[in-house]
Short mmCIF file of C-alpha atoms and ligand atoms in Angstrom, two decimals:
data_model
loop_
_atom_site.label_atom_id
_atom_site.label_comp_id
_atom_site.label_asym_id
_atom_site.label_seq_id
_atom_site.Cartn_x
_atom_site.Cartn_y
_atom_site.Cartn_z
CA MET T 1 20.80 -24.16 16.23
CA ARG T 2 16.97 -24.11 15.28
CA ILE T 3 16.29 -22.02 12.99
CA VAL T 4 12.93 -19.89 13.04
CA ASP T 5 12.08 -19.11 9.63
CA LEU T 6 9.17 -16.23 9.65
CA ARG T 7 9.93 -14.93 6.29
CA SER T 8 6.67 -16.45 4.71
CA ASP T 9 3.97 -18.63 5.41
CA THR T 10 5.47 -19.84 1.86
CA VAL T 11 8.01 -21.53 3.09
CA THR T 12 6.02 -24.47 4.71
CA LEU T 13 6.87 -27.76 3.19
CA PRO T 14 4.28 -30.61 2.54
CA THR T 15 3.06 -32.99 4.77
CA PRO T 16 3.89 -36.54 5.76
CA GLU T 17 0.01 -36.84 4.13
CA MET T 18 0.95 -34.50 1.09
CA ARG T 19 4.10 -36.75 -0.14
CA GLU T 20 1.73 -39.87 0.74
CA ALA T 21 -0.82 -38.31 -1.50
CA MET T 22 1.53 -37.27 -4.16
CA TYR T 23 2.82 -41.31 -4.25
CA ARG T 24 -0.16 -42.23 -4.97
CA ALA T 25 -2.03 -39.60 -6.97
CA GLU T 26 -3.59 -40.56 -10.19
CA VAL T 27 -2.74 -39.21 -13.10
CA GLY T 28 -2.75 -38.35 -16.28
CA ASP T 29 -2.65 -34.94 -19.58
CA ASP T 30 -3.99 -32.27 -17.86
CA VAL T 31 -3.87 -30.04 -21.17
CA TYR T 32 -6.66 -33.09 -22.62
CA GLY T 33 -8.10 -32.51 -18.89
CA GLU T 34 -7.39 -36.17 -18.41
CA ASP T 35 -6.05 -35.96 -14.99
CA PRO T 36 -8.56 -37.04 -12.33
CA THR T 37 -6.33 -35.91 -9.39
CA VAL T 38 -6.38 -32.05 -10.68
CA ASN T 39 -10.07 -32.64 -12.11
CA ARG T 40 -10.76 -33.54 -7.89
CA LEU T 41 -8.68 -30.77 -6.85
CA GLU T 42 -10.53 -28.21 -9.13
CA GLU T 43 -14.05 -29.46 -8.34
CA LEU T 44 -13.14 -29.24 -4.42
CA ALA T 45 -11.80 -25.76 -5.25
CA ALA T 46 -14.80 -24.35 -6.80
CA GLU T 47 -17.46 -26.08 -4.20
CA ARG T 48 -15.16 -24.61 -1.45
CA LEU T 49 -15.46 -20.82 -2.84
CA GLY T 50 -19.26 -21.33 -4.01
CA LYS T 51 -18.40 -21.05 -7.69
CA ASP T 52 -19.07 -23.15 -10.82
CA ALA T 53 -15.15 -24.16 -11.40
CA ALA T 54 -12.15 -24.05 -11.02
CA LEU T 55 -8.02 -23.89 -12.66
CA PHE T 56 -5.62 -24.97 -11.19
CA VAL T 57 -2.44 -22.79 -11.67
CA CYS T 58 1.01 -22.69 -11.20
CA SER T 59 1.20 -19.75 -8.27
CA GLY T 60 -0.29 -17.17 -6.95
CA THR T 61 1.09 -14.60 -9.49
CA MET T 62 0.26 -16.75 -11.95
CA GLY T 63 -3.70 -17.13 -10.95
CA ASN T 64 -3.88 -13.20 -10.26
CA LEU T 65 -2.37 -12.64 -14.34
CA VAL T 66 -4.18 -14.79 -15.86
CA SER T 67 -7.30 -13.46 -13.69
CA VAL T 68 -6.72 -10.01 -15.21
CA LEU T 69 -6.11 -11.11 -19.04
CA THR T 70 -9.45 -13.09 -18.56
CA HIS T 71 -11.08 -10.05 -17.37
CA CYS T 72 -9.08 -7.48 -19.69
CA GLY T 73 -8.04 -6.52 -23.45
CA ARG T 74 -5.39 -4.26 -24.22
CA GLY T 75 -6.00 -0.98 -23.21
CA ASP T 76 -8.57 -1.69 -20.55
CA GLU T 77 -8.05 -0.86 -17.04
CA ALA T 78 -7.55 -2.26 -13.90
CA ILE T 79 -8.63 -0.34 -10.93
CA MET T 80 -6.51 -1.75 -7.51
CA GLY T 81 -5.00 -0.94 -3.86
CA ASP T 82 -1.90 1.02 -4.20
CA LEU T 83 -0.46 -1.49 -1.64
CA ALA T 84 -1.79 -4.50 -3.64
CA HIS T 85 0.21 -7.34 -4.46
CA THR T 86 -1.00 -7.42 -8.11
CA PHE T 87 -0.01 -3.89 -8.09
CA LEU T 88 3.44 -3.87 -5.99
CA PHE T 89 5.23 -7.53 -6.13
CA GLU T 90 3.84 -9.29 -9.36
CA ALA T 91 6.30 -7.54 -12.11
CA GLY T 92 3.59 -5.58 -13.79
CA GLY T 93 3.09 -9.14 -15.83
CA VAL T 94 -1.23 -7.51 -16.30
CA SER T 95 1.11 -4.75 -18.23
CA ALA T 96 3.53 -6.35 -19.94
CA LEU T 97 1.59 -9.44 -20.72
CA GLY T 98 -1.94 -8.48 -20.75
CA GLY T 99 -1.04 -4.19 -22.22
CA VAL T 100 -3.75 -3.94 -19.10
CA HIS T 101 -3.27 -0.46 -17.51
CA THR T 102 -3.18 0.05 -14.01
CA ARG T 103 -4.83 2.99 -11.70
CA THR T 104 -4.47 2.74 -7.64
CA VAL T 105 -6.62 3.51 -5.14
CA ARG T 106 -5.56 3.97 -1.86
CA ASN T 107 -5.20 0.91 0.48
CA LEU T 108 -7.19 1.91 4.22
CA PRO T 109 -5.15 0.25 7.09
CA ASP T 110 -7.95 -2.54 7.26
CA GLY T 111 -7.21 -3.72 3.66
CA SER T 112 -10.57 -2.07 2.01
CA MET T 113 -9.97 0.92 -0.03
CA ASP T 114 -12.98 3.68 -0.04
CA PRO T 115 -15.72 3.23 -2.27
CA ALA T 116 -16.06 7.26 -2.51
CA GLU T 117 -12.40 7.03 -3.91
CA ILE T 118 -13.13 3.87 -6.00
CA GLN T 119 -15.67 5.59 -7.57
CA ALA T 120 -14.22 8.64 -7.96
CA ALA T 121 -11.71 6.34 -9.64
CA ILE T 122 -14.04 5.28 -12.33
CA ARG T 123 -13.42 6.62 -15.83
CA PRO T 124 -16.62 8.02 -17.58
CA ASP T 125 -16.82 7.01 -21.19
CA ASN T 126 -14.61 9.17 -23.13
CA VAL T 127 -12.34 9.02 -26.06
CA HIS T 128 -9.13 9.97 -24.00
CA TYR T 129 -9.05 7.36 -21.56
CA PRO T 130 -8.87 3.79 -21.35
CA ARG T 131 -12.16 1.67 -20.10
CA SER T 132 -12.14 0.67 -16.52
CA ARG T 133 -13.03 -2.79 -16.69
CA LEU T 134 -12.59 -4.45 -13.47
CA LEU T 135 -11.94 -3.80 -9.79
CA CYS T 136 -9.28 -5.83 -7.80
CA LEU T 137 -9.66 -6.73 -4.24
CA GLU T 138 -6.76 -8.64 -1.62
CA ASN T 139 -8.18 -10.73 0.95
CA THR T 140 -6.10 -10.89 3.65
CA HIS T 141 -4.12 -8.45 2.52
CA ASN T 142 -0.37 -9.26 2.73
CA ARG T 143 0.95 -5.63 2.94
CA CYS T 144 -2.15 -4.42 5.45
CA GLY T 145 -0.81 -6.72 7.95
CA GLY T 146 -2.97 -9.76 7.08
CA ALA T 147 -6.06 -7.68 7.43
CA PRO T 148 -8.88 -9.63 6.67
CA LEU T 149 -12.01 -7.92 4.61
CA SER T 150 -15.52 -8.72 5.87
CA PRO T 151 -18.10 -9.80 3.90
CA GLU T 152 -19.85 -6.10 4.30
CA GLN T 153 -16.79 -4.76 3.41
CA THR T 154 -16.55 -6.40 -0.20
CA ALA T 155 -19.80 -5.91 -0.70
CA SER T 156 -19.62 -1.69 -0.19
CA MET T 157 -16.14 -2.18 -2.88
CA CYS T 158 -18.35 -4.93 -5.25
CA THR T 159 -21.96 -2.92 -5.58
CA VAL T 160 -19.63 0.08 -6.83
CA ALA T 161 -18.26 -1.96 -9.34
CA ARG T 162 -21.74 -3.49 -10.35
CA ASP T 163 -23.03 0.42 -11.09
CA ASN T 164 -20.41 0.88 -13.40
CA ASP T 165 -20.29 -2.33 -15.12
CA LEU T 166 -17.00 -3.25 -13.81
CA SER T 167 -15.92 -6.97 -12.73
CA VAL T 168 -14.56 -7.87 -9.64
CA HIS T 169 -11.73 -10.03 -9.06
CA LEU T 170 -10.71 -11.22 -6.01
CA ASP T 171 -6.53 -11.48 -4.93
CA GLY T 172 -7.70 -14.43 -1.90
CA ALA T 173 -3.85 -15.65 -1.71
CA ARG T 174 -4.86 -16.57 1.82
CA ILE T 175 -8.99 -15.93 2.26
CA PHE T 176 -8.66 -19.08 4.12
CA ASN T 177 -6.77 -16.72 6.79
CA ALA T 178 -9.83 -14.68 6.02
CA ALA T 179 -12.16 -17.14 6.68
CA VAL T 180 -10.56 -18.88 9.58
CA ALA T 181 -10.30 -15.56 11.07
CA LEU T 182 -13.93 -14.38 10.74
CA GLU T 183 -15.05 -17.94 11.78
CA ILE T 184 -17.41 -17.98 8.21
CA ALA T 185 -17.31 -20.48 5.54
CA PRO T 186 -15.07 -18.87 2.75
CA LYS T 187 -17.81 -18.64 -0.06
CA GLU T 188 -19.04 -15.98 2.45
CA LEU T 189 -16.27 -13.77 1.37
CA THR T 190 -16.41 -14.53 -2.61
CA LYS T 191 -20.08 -14.65 -3.39
CA ASP T 192 -19.96 -11.00 -4.64
CA VAL T 193 -16.70 -11.06 -6.77
CA ASP T 194 -16.94 -13.60 -10.42
CA SER T 195 -13.77 -14.61 -9.58
CA VAL T 196 -10.90 -15.26 -7.48
CA MET T 197 -6.95 -16.29 -6.41
CA PHE T 198 -6.19 -18.71 -3.40
CA CYS T 199 -3.46 -20.02 -2.52
CA LEU T 200 -2.44 -23.68 -1.54
CA SER T 201 1.37 -23.50 -1.10
CA LYS T 202 1.19 -20.69 1.41
CA GLY T 203 -0.29 -21.35 5.02
CA LEU T 204 -2.30 -24.30 3.41
CA SER T 205 1.74 -26.13 3.11
CA ALA T 206 1.33 -27.25 -0.06
CA PRO T 207 4.35 -27.43 -2.30
CA ILE T 208 3.37 -25.51 -5.47
CA GLY T 209 -0.18 -24.21 -6.90
CA SER T 210 -2.84 -21.39 -6.35
CA MET T 211 -6.34 -21.57 -8.21
CA ILE T 212 -8.55 -19.76 -9.76
CA CYS T 213 -12.35 -20.08 -9.02
CA GLY T 214 -15.28 -18.67 -11.28
CA SER T 215 -18.02 -19.16 -13.35
CA ALA T 216 -17.46 -21.94 -16.19
CA GLU T 217 -17.51 -19.45 -18.90
CA PHE T 218 -15.04 -17.64 -17.16
CA ILE T 219 -12.83 -20.59 -15.94
CA HIS T 220 -12.71 -22.20 -19.78
CA GLU T 221 -11.86 -18.94 -21.17
CA ALA T 222 -8.73 -18.08 -18.68
CA ARG T 223 -7.80 -21.79 -19.51
CA ARG T 224 -6.79 -20.85 -22.51
CA ASN T 225 -5.29 -17.57 -20.97
CA ARG T 226 -3.30 -20.43 -18.87
CA LYS T 227 -2.13 -21.64 -21.66
CA ILE T 228 -1.05 -18.42 -22.97
CA VAL T 229 1.28 -17.86 -20.43
CA GLY T 230 2.31 -21.43 -20.49
CA GLY T 231 0.94 -22.80 -17.89
CA GLY T 232 -1.19 -25.50 -19.45
CA MET T 233 0.45 -28.34 -16.91
CA ARG T 234 0.58 -32.19 -18.25
CA GLN T 235 0.88 -34.80 -14.59
CA ALA T 236 -0.16 -32.48 -12.58
CA GLY T 237 -1.94 -34.45 -10.40
CA ILE T 238 1.68 -35.25 -8.87
CA ILE T 239 0.98 -31.62 -7.45
CA ALA T 240 -2.94 -31.44 -7.55
CA ALA T 241 -3.18 -34.76 -5.10
CA ALA T 242 -0.99 -32.25 -2.32
CA GLY T 243 -3.58 -29.63 -3.15
CA ILE T 244 -6.59 -31.87 -2.06
CA VAL T 245 -5.17 -33.08 1.29
CA ALA T 246 -4.26 -28.77 1.65
CA LEU T 247 -8.34 -28.52 1.41
CA GLU T 248 -9.16 -31.67 3.11
CA GLN T 249 -6.45 -31.43 6.32
CA MET T 250 -5.09 -28.22 6.42
CA VAL T 251 -7.88 -25.10 6.71
CA ASP T 252 -8.92 -25.39 10.41
CA ARG T 253 -5.40 -25.47 11.79
CA LEU T 254 -4.55 -22.08 10.24
CA GLU T 255 -6.20 -20.89 13.43
CA GLU T 256 -2.89 -22.63 15.84
CA ASP T 257 -0.72 -19.59 13.09
CA HIS T 258 -3.23 -17.00 14.29
CA ALA T 259 -2.55 -17.56 17.87
CA ASN T 260 1.34 -17.75 17.50
CA ALA T 261 0.72 -14.39 15.13
CA HIS T 262 -0.82 -12.66 18.21
CA LEU T 263 1.56 -14.17 20.58
CA LEU T 264 4.41 -13.33 18.50
CA ALA T 265 3.18 -9.23 18.60
CA THR T 266 1.93 -9.06 22.59
CA GLY T 267 5.09 -10.43 23.29
CA LEU T 268 6.77 -7.43 20.84
CA ALA T 269 5.09 -5.35 21.97
CA GLU T 270 6.49 -5.08 25.21
CA LEU T 271 9.93 -4.67 23.98
CA PRO T 272 11.37 -1.28 23.91
CA GLY T 273 11.79 0.66 20.19
CA ILE T 274 9.29 -1.86 18.78
CA GLU T 275 6.06 -0.47 17.07
CA ILE T 276 3.05 -2.70 16.93
CA GLU T 277 -0.40 -2.86 17.90
CA PRO T 278 -1.44 -6.47 18.84
CA GLU T 279 -5.15 -5.92 18.41
CA ASP T 280 -4.86 -5.30 14.90
CA ILE T 281 -2.95 -9.15 14.01
CA ARG T 282 -5.73 -10.69 12.50
CA THR T 283 -3.89 -13.58 10.82
CA ASP T 284 -0.92 -14.42 10.37
CA ILE T 285 1.05 -12.12 9.39
CA VAL T 286 2.82 -9.53 11.86
CA LEU T 287 3.83 -6.18 10.87
CA PHE T 288 6.19 -3.97 13.11
CA GLY T 289 8.23 -1.19 13.09
CA LEU T 290 11.62 -0.94 15.11
CA SER T 291 12.58 3.12 16.25
CA PRO T 292 15.34 3.95 14.41
CA GLU T 293 18.20 4.98 17.76
CA VAL T 294 17.96 1.10 18.83
CA MET T 295 18.99 -0.42 15.74
CA PRO T 296 19.18 0.69 11.61
CA ALA T 297 16.71 -2.48 9.88
CA ASP T 298 19.56 -3.79 7.50
CA GLN T 299 21.69 -5.35 11.01
CA PHE T 300 18.43 -5.85 12.97
CA GLN T 301 17.05 -8.16 10.09
CA GLN T 302 20.75 -9.75 9.90
CA LYS T 303 21.87 -10.09 13.74
CA LEU T 304 18.44 -11.82 14.01
CA ASN T 305 19.09 -13.93 11.16
CA GLU T 306 22.46 -15.03 12.51
CA ALA T 307 20.93 -15.56 15.51
CA GLY T 308 18.73 -18.09 13.45
CA ILE T 309 15.36 -16.13 13.53
CA LYS T 310 14.63 -14.92 9.91
CA ILE T 311 12.32 -12.43 9.38
CA LEU T 312 11.78 -9.78 6.43
CA ALA T 313 12.61 -6.14 6.41
CA ILE T 314 9.96 -4.49 4.13
CA GLY T 315 10.68 -1.16 4.24
CA ASP T 316 12.05 2.09 5.86
CA GLN T 317 12.50 0.26 9.78
CA SER T 318 9.39 -2.29 9.12
CA PHE T 319 9.68 -5.90 9.08
CA ARG T 320 7.28 -8.63 8.39
CA ALA T 321 6.79 -11.60 10.65
CA VAL T 322 4.38 -15.16 9.39
CA THR T 323 3.45 -17.65 11.13
CA HIS T 324 2.51 -21.46 9.64
CA TYR T 325 2.71 -24.75 9.81
CA GLY T 326 6.96 -25.10 10.24
CA ILE T 327 6.29 -22.50 13.55
CA LYS T 328 5.00 -24.46 16.95
CA LYS T 329 3.96 -21.79 20.19
CA GLU T 330 7.88 -22.71 21.38
CA ASP T 331 9.62 -21.06 18.35
CA ILE T 332 8.17 -17.87 19.55
CA ALA T 333 8.92 -18.29 22.61
CA LEU T 334 12.81 -18.32 20.82
CA ALA T 335 12.16 -15.50 18.87
CA LEU T 336 10.91 -13.89 21.33
CA SER T 337 14.09 -14.28 23.85
CA LYS T 338 16.46 -13.39 20.48
CA VAL T 339 15.17 -10.10 19.70
CA LYS T 340 14.77 -8.90 23.36
CA TRP T 341 18.45 -10.20 23.79
CA LEU T 342 19.58 -8.58 20.68
CA LEU T 343 17.69 -5.25 21.86
CA GLY T 344 19.70 -5.80 25.34
CA GLY T 345 16.46 -6.79 27.34
N1 LIG F 401 3.44 -13.29 -1.54
C1 LIG F 401 4.89 -13.47 -0.85
C2 LIG F 401 5.96 -12.51 -1.30
O1 LIG F 401 5.24 -12.55 -2.50
C3 LIG F 401 5.80 -11.32 -0.83
C4 LIG F 401 4.54 -13.52 0.77
O2 LIG F 401 5.62 -14.01 0.41
O3 LIG F 401 3.97 -13.35 1.13
N2 LIG F 401 -1.38 -12.86 -3.61
C5 LIG F 401 -0.45 -12.48 -2.45
C6 LIG F 401 -1.44 -11.53 -2.01
C7 LIG F 401 -0.01 -12.28 -2.00
O4 LIG F 401 0.75 -12.81 -0.17
C8 LIG F 401 1.73 -13.59 -2.91
C9 LIG F 401 2.99 -14.54 -2.31
C10 LIG F 401 0.81 -13.50 -4.17
C11 LIG F 401 -0.46 -13.05 -4.57
C12 LIG F 401 1.27 -14.38 -5.89
O5 LIG F 401 1.89 -15.78 -4.83
P1 LIG F 401 2.92 -16.75 -5.45
O6 LIG F 401 4.13 -16.72 -4.98
O7 LIG F 401 2.74 -18.23 -5.49
O8 LIG F 401 3.25 -16.31 -6.74
#
């Protein structure tokens, strides 16, 4: 049976070109700065994102953690969306390991936050309060259905931060999806932020790794914090080689994932009991709801899974399906036919 795995774009497998590049990678000890392949990947990432320098880390979670640790000291406050990945899904790392206090501002459905609400969340100087130090943004926004933030939305939130002496970190796990959807260069989306993390191991299909990009000084400090969390790697060129292929060969094809996501959304919208607005689907993430009278969420997920279609139940009667390199147009047709069958169509 053909398995169509739509749980996440993290399930992508390395391409043959990545395996070849990994096999041939020139390597050295990266903690001494002597791995030529890691150095090349870091230069390439910094250049693509329009920053001075970059740092290779094990995961998106580590990249966000190291970035927040670099911006904030113990007792400082980081402001982030109430649906931010950094807030919901990173095991509270910034507070567990960095003593950083988090404050949430409501995420709007388009993944942004109201600048006036950000302003209201920033603390005045008073001994009773933690110091507001950092604003964290997310582009594309995972829990807001892969919504891409435009340069204008980014700028309006960053202006509030700047005016109040806060730094800005961008969780850009899927920043290339945003850039492709908006048809602009990724550096247009990062020019107003101080640091950005992006993932090589999601839609770009590399097996492991994320990058932090920022000023040379920021990355120097981040390198120390990466060491603190045990993320200094040795002959990491083996995996960095796949990251270079990801950046050079896998960005433009994200368009195909977005088209497939749109196809899936359009097909789902025609089925009874499914709640979705296809025009809201702009990148690779498809969020949809199922009316409880039709079927309980856990049963829907389990039955689809048994039929070879894997999706994630993400809350009360809501689901997530993500398209990626391992999913072809035919897989979307197959997934839709199985959902239709399950709903009795
Ligand atoms: N997201 C994963 C899960 O953790 C939910 C997924 O399947 O989408 N920022 C954003 C916006 C993310 O979506 C993720 C991963 C991360 C950071 C963390 O990346 P990793 O998984 O590499 O630690």
